Short mmCIF file of C-alpha atoms in Angstrom, two decimals:
data_model
loop_
_atom_site.label_atom_id
_atom_site.label_comp_id
_atom_site.label_asym_id
_atom_site.label_seq_id
_atom_site.Cartn_x
_atom_site.Cartn_y
_atom_site.Cartn_z
CA MET A 5 14.05 22.00 28.59
CA ARG A 6 10.81 21.06 30.31
CA TYR A 7 10.95 21.02 33.98
CA GLY A 8 10.91 17.45 35.47
CA SER A 9 11.71 15.86 32.10
CA ILE A 10 14.75 13.13 32.00
CA GLU A 11 16.60 15.74 29.69
CA TRP A 12 16.22 18.38 32.43
CA LEU A 13 16.97 15.95 35.24
CA GLU A 14 20.14 14.85 33.26
CA HIS A 15 21.19 18.43 33.03
CA GLN A 16 21.02 19.09 36.69
CA PHE A 17 23.72 16.41 37.22
CA VAL A 18 26.18 18.03 34.83
CA PRO A 19 28.21 19.84 37.20
CA LEU A 20 29.62 23.43 36.75
CA ASN A 21 32.97 22.36 37.95
CA ARG A 22 34.48 19.23 39.89
CA TYR A 23 33.85 20.95 43.36
CA LEU A 24 30.17 21.88 43.25
CA GLY A 25 28.40 18.57 42.51
CA ASP A 26 24.96 18.78 41.08
CA ARG A 27 22.84 22.08 40.38
CA TRP A 28 20.71 21.83 43.45
CA GLY A 29 23.95 22.45 45.45
CA HIS A 30 23.53 19.27 47.49
CA ARG A 31 27.37 19.22 48.14
CA TRP A 32 27.95 22.71 49.16
CA ARG A 33 24.83 24.70 50.26
CA GLY A 34 24.52 25.30 53.76
CA SER A 35 20.86 24.44 53.82
CA GLN A 36 21.51 21.21 51.86
CA LYS A 37 24.18 20.20 54.37
CA LEU A 38 21.95 20.95 57.30
CA ARG A 39 19.09 19.07 55.99
CA PHE A 40 21.45 15.92 55.23
CA GLU A 41 23.16 16.46 58.71
CA VAL A 42 19.61 16.34 60.38
CA THR A 43 18.35 13.52 58.25
CA ALA A 44 21.62 11.29 58.70
CA LYS A 45 21.62 11.58 62.51
CA VAL A 46 18.26 9.60 62.53
CA LEU A 47 20.34 6.37 61.14
CA ARG A 48 23.68 7.08 62.83
CA GLU A 49 23.49 4.82 65.89
CA ARG A 50 21.69 2.05 63.74
CA LEU A 51 24.40 2.19 61.30
CA ARG A 52 27.51 2.33 63.71
CA SER A 53 25.78 -0.63 65.98
CA ARG A 54 25.29 -2.97 63.04
CA SER A 55 28.00 -4.29 60.61
CA ARG A 56 27.84 -5.87 57.40
CA GLN A 57 24.46 -4.46 56.56
CA LYS A 58 23.28 -4.51 53.00
CA ILE A 59 21.80 -1.00 52.23
CA LEU A 60 20.03 0.29 49.28
CA ASP A 61 20.10 3.98 48.69
CA ILE A 62 17.25 5.05 46.21
CA GLY A 63 17.76 8.39 44.11
CA CYS A 64 21.62 8.43 45.09
CA GLY A 65 22.15 11.50 42.79
CA MET A 66 25.83 12.13 42.85
CA GLY A 67 26.45 10.14 46.19
CA ASP A 68 26.59 13.33 48.64
CA PHE A 69 24.01 11.57 51.30
CA THR A 70 25.54 7.87 50.24
CA LYS A 71 28.93 9.07 51.46
CA ILE A 72 27.74 10.20 54.66
CA ILE A 73 26.09 6.87 55.50
CA PHE A 74 28.94 4.96 54.12
CA ASN A 75 31.39 6.97 56.62
CA TYR A 76 29.16 5.77 59.55
CA ASN A 77 30.16 2.20 59.23
CA GLU A 78 32.59 1.22 56.24
CA THR A 79 31.77 -2.40 56.64
CA ASN A 80 28.23 -1.79 55.22
CA LYS A 81 27.52 -2.78 51.69
CA ILE A 82 25.80 0.07 49.85
CA THR A 83 24.02 -0.27 46.36
CA ALA A 84 23.21 3.26 45.29
CA VAL A 85 20.58 3.60 42.10
CA ASP A 86 19.27 6.53 40.48
CA ILE A 87 17.46 7.17 37.11
CA SER A 88 20.19 9.61 35.75
CA GLN A 89 23.12 8.46 33.94
CA ASN A 90 24.97 11.71 34.48
CA ALA A 91 24.49 11.36 38.31
CA LEU A 92 26.22 7.76 38.18
CA ILE A 93 28.84 9.04 35.89
CA ASN A 94 29.67 12.19 38.39
CA PHE A 95 29.33 10.02 41.56
CA ILE A 96 31.47 10.96 44.15
CA PRO A 97 34.89 9.32 43.42
CA THR A 98 35.95 8.56 46.96
CA SER A 99 32.79 6.40 47.26
CA LYS A 100 32.67 4.94 43.86
CA SER A 101 35.06 2.17 44.34
CA LYS A 102 33.27 1.09 47.33
CA VAL A 103 29.60 1.42 46.31
CA LYS A 104 27.62 -0.74 43.90
CA LEU A 105 25.92 1.63 41.36
CA VAL A 106 22.89 0.84 39.20
CA ARG A 107 20.96 2.78 36.81
CA ALA A 108 17.19 2.18 38.02
CA ALA A 109 14.19 4.12 39.38
CA LEU A 110 10.99 3.46 41.45
CA PRO A 111 8.61 1.96 41.30
CA ASN A 112 10.46 -0.61 39.20
CA LEU A 113 13.42 -1.86 41.29
CA ASP A 114 14.27 -5.31 39.87
CA PHE A 115 15.93 -6.80 43.18
CA PRO A 116 15.04 -10.24 44.52
CA GLU A 117 12.54 -10.37 47.47
CA ASN A 118 14.15 -9.82 50.92
CA THR A 119 17.42 -8.46 49.63
CA PHE A 120 18.26 -5.45 51.71
CA ASP A 121 18.81 -4.84 55.41
CA GLY A 122 17.97 -1.22 55.07
CA ILE A 123 16.81 1.21 52.52
CA VAL A 124 17.04 5.07 52.00
CA ALA A 125 14.92 6.98 49.94
CA LEU A 126 14.96 10.76 50.05
CA GLU A 127 12.90 13.03 48.09
CA VAL A 128 12.05 10.46 45.42
CA VAL A 129 8.57 9.17 46.02
CA CYS A 130 7.15 12.54 46.16
CA TYR A 131 7.72 13.18 42.44
CA LEU A 132 5.72 10.11 41.33
CA SER A 133 1.98 9.71 40.64
CA ASP A 134 -0.30 8.18 42.98
CA ILE A 135 -0.17 4.78 41.64
CA GLU A 136 3.51 5.00 41.37
CA ARG A 137 3.91 5.92 44.97
CA GLU A 138 1.77 2.93 46.14
CA LEU A 139 3.76 0.72 43.91
CA SER A 140 6.98 1.97 45.25
CA PHE A 141 6.09 1.33 48.60
CA LYS A 142 4.79 -2.09 47.98
CA ASN A 143 8.35 -2.74 46.07
CA MET A 144 10.41 -1.58 48.79
CA HIS A 145 8.79 -3.64 51.47
CA ARG A 146 9.25 -6.62 49.14
CA ILE A 147 13.00 -6.12 48.56
CA LEU A 148 13.47 -5.31 52.43
CA LYS A 149 14.33 -8.22 54.79
CA PRO A 150 11.75 -9.15 57.48
CA GLY A 151 12.51 -6.63 60.46
CA GLY A 152 14.59 -4.54 57.91
CA TRP A 153 14.55 -0.64 58.39
CA ILE A 154 13.79 2.29 56.02
CA LEU A 155 14.61 5.86 56.07
CA PHE A 156 12.21 7.87 54.15
CA SER A 157 12.05 11.69 53.51
CA SER A 158 9.86 13.70 51.23
CA VAL A 159 9.01 17.42 50.44
CA VAL A 160 5.66 18.16 52.23
CA GLU A 161 3.07 21.03 51.79
CA LYS A 162 -0.11 21.93 53.79
CA LYS A 163 -2.38 21.83 50.82
CA ARG A 164 -1.80 19.06 48.41
CA THR A 165 -1.07 20.40 45.00
CA ARG A 166 1.98 18.41 43.86
CA TYR A 167 3.70 16.71 46.92
CA PHE A 168 2.73 14.91 49.97
CA THR A 169 1.00 16.51 53.05
CA VAL A 170 2.21 15.35 56.19
CA GLU A 171 -0.89 13.25 56.59
CA ASP A 172 -0.61 11.55 53.27
CA ALA A 173 2.98 10.79 53.71
CA ILE A 174 2.41 9.00 57.17
CA THR A 175 -0.62 7.15 56.07
CA LEU A 176 1.10 5.75 52.97
CA PHE A 177 4.21 4.91 55.01
CA GLN A 178 2.31 3.31 57.82
CA ARG A 179 0.61 0.83 55.33
CA TYR A 180 3.90 -0.91 54.87
CA PHE A 181 6.26 -0.10 57.71
CA ASP A 182 5.97 0.12 61.55
CA THR A 183 6.85 3.78 62.41
CA GLU A 184 9.89 4.50 64.79
CA PHE A 185 10.49 7.82 64.26
CA ILE A 186 8.72 11.14 62.78
CA GLY A 187 10.69 14.40 62.50
CA PHE A 188 10.76 17.36 60.02
CA HIS A 189 12.88 20.12 58.27
CA TYR A 190 11.63 23.57 58.79
CA SER A 191 12.93 25.20 55.87
CA ALA A 192 9.85 26.26 54.02
CA ILE A 193 10.13 30.04 54.55
CA PHE A 194 14.11 29.91 54.19
CA SER A 195 14.13 28.17 50.89
CA LYS A 196 11.85 31.10 49.44
CA ILE A 197 14.32 33.59 50.44
CA GLU A 198 17.45 31.43 49.52
CA ARG A 199 16.11 30.78 46.03
CA ILE A 200 16.97 34.30 44.82
CA PRO A 201 20.66 34.45 45.76
CA PHE A 202 20.96 30.67 44.79
CA GLY A 203 19.55 31.50 41.29
CA ALA A 204 21.82 34.41 40.71
CA PHE A 205 24.79 32.21 41.97
CA ASN A 206 23.79 29.74 39.36
CA LYS A 207 23.71 32.26 36.45
CA PHE A 208 27.00 34.01 37.31
CA ALA A 209 28.71 30.38 37.59
CA GLU A 210 27.35 29.28 34.47
CA LEU A 211 28.34 32.54 32.54
CA SER A 212 31.81 32.35 34.30
CA LYS A 213 32.01 28.90 32.65
CA ARG A 214 31.26 30.10 29.29
CA LEU A 215 33.60 33.23 29.61
CA LYS A 216 36.44 31.16 30.99
CA ASN A 217 39.31 32.78 29.01
CA ASN A 218 37.45 36.09 28.46
CA MET A 219 38.72 39.35 29.89
CA MET A 220 35.31 39.78 31.56
CA SER A 221 35.59 36.57 33.34
CA PRO A 222 36.82 38.25 36.92
CA LEU A 223 33.97 40.49 36.68
CA ILE A 224 31.51 37.53 36.60
CA ILE A 225 33.44 35.17 38.96
CA ALA A 226 33.67 37.99 41.94
CA PRO A 227 29.97 37.89 42.69
CA ALA A 228 29.74 34.21 42.30
CA VAL A 229 32.38 33.70 44.68
CA LEU A 230 30.79 36.14 47.18
CA LEU A 231 27.34 34.45 46.83
CA TYR A 232 28.98 31.08 47.35
CA LEU A 233 30.54 32.05 50.59
CA ILE A 234 27.12 33.24 52.08
CA LEU A 235 25.05 30.41 50.69
CA SER A 236 27.62 27.67 51.73
CA GLN A 237 27.35 28.75 55.52
CA LYS A 238 25.59 26.09 57.35
CA TRP A 239 25.13 28.11 60.45
CA ILE A 240 23.52 31.01 58.32
CA ALA A 241 20.91 28.44 57.25
CA LYS A 242 20.38 27.22 60.72
CA PHE A 243 20.02 30.57 62.05
CA MET A 244 17.45 31.56 59.25
CA VAL A 245 15.56 28.26 59.61
CA GLU A 246 15.24 28.77 63.57
CA ILE A 247 14.21 32.32 63.05
CA SER A 248 11.58 31.82 60.62
CA LYS A 249 10.15 28.85 62.66
CA PHE A 250 10.16 31.13 65.76
CA ILE A 251 8.28 33.79 63.84
CA PHE A 252 5.74 31.64 61.52
CA GLY A 253 5.61 28.81 63.64
CA PRO A 254 6.53 24.97 63.06
CA GLU A 255 3.30 24.02 60.95
CA ASN A 256 3.90 26.98 58.72
CA THR A 257 7.65 26.19 58.04
CA ARG A 258 7.87 22.56 57.68
CA SER A 259 9.43 21.65 54.26
CA HIS A 260 10.26 18.10 54.83
CA ILE A 261 9.17 14.85 56.65
CA ILE A 262 11.65 12.35 57.80
CA LEU A 263 10.18 8.93 58.73
CA LEU A 264 12.26 5.79 60.08
CA GLY A 265 10.31 2.51 60.20
CA THR A 266 10.73 -1.20 60.00
CA LYS A 267 9.10 -3.82 57.77
CA LYS A 268 5.63 -5.06 58.93
#
């Protein structure tokens, strides 16, 4: 299964059980909960103060961030899109009846011009080619209403190898949108540390699923539970992020950029 392929992506959205969500751990990992919390705060007042907005969540996955923004103001109408069929099948049940689900992906979103009051696009554009990135921003600009807002987030790196640099992300964003906010997540160092126990957890969890009725199952479940209890703590993630930022400096620990803007 090739990394980044559609087959690999669909596999990532087959949950190990009904509580864990996708295989990145967006639903339960402390680091992911922290990232979603910081990102959602950027939108909180805008969502609470304006009712009945039409919002598009691009790359919604299984709906963990969609649920957060929906809960800020339940009068808003959210359309959530993702390229993965499994993501939409396993979308959070509590939000499923309140959110319109569409299988689609950037750069080709077939919505009419000036459809949405707001767009959320977290960690989706950065995986595309340069041409597709430009087309994606052009299309998001097209389907956003005049004066509409966009919340954009991307993985960033100091020297461009695969994702955006900070400068590249800002430059592309500002070609289409007036910037209101620029922020960052600082988990570049912690993510490398976390990768080891998280990888071990996934292996134990996968093995325990296969050995569900086997007498060896408790020996596999025990370390998985221990790793879960550690990895799920948001305070640990926050502490590690702050410590690494203090030791290595903000510029060396930036992992994601957050941009909020309005349509030009």
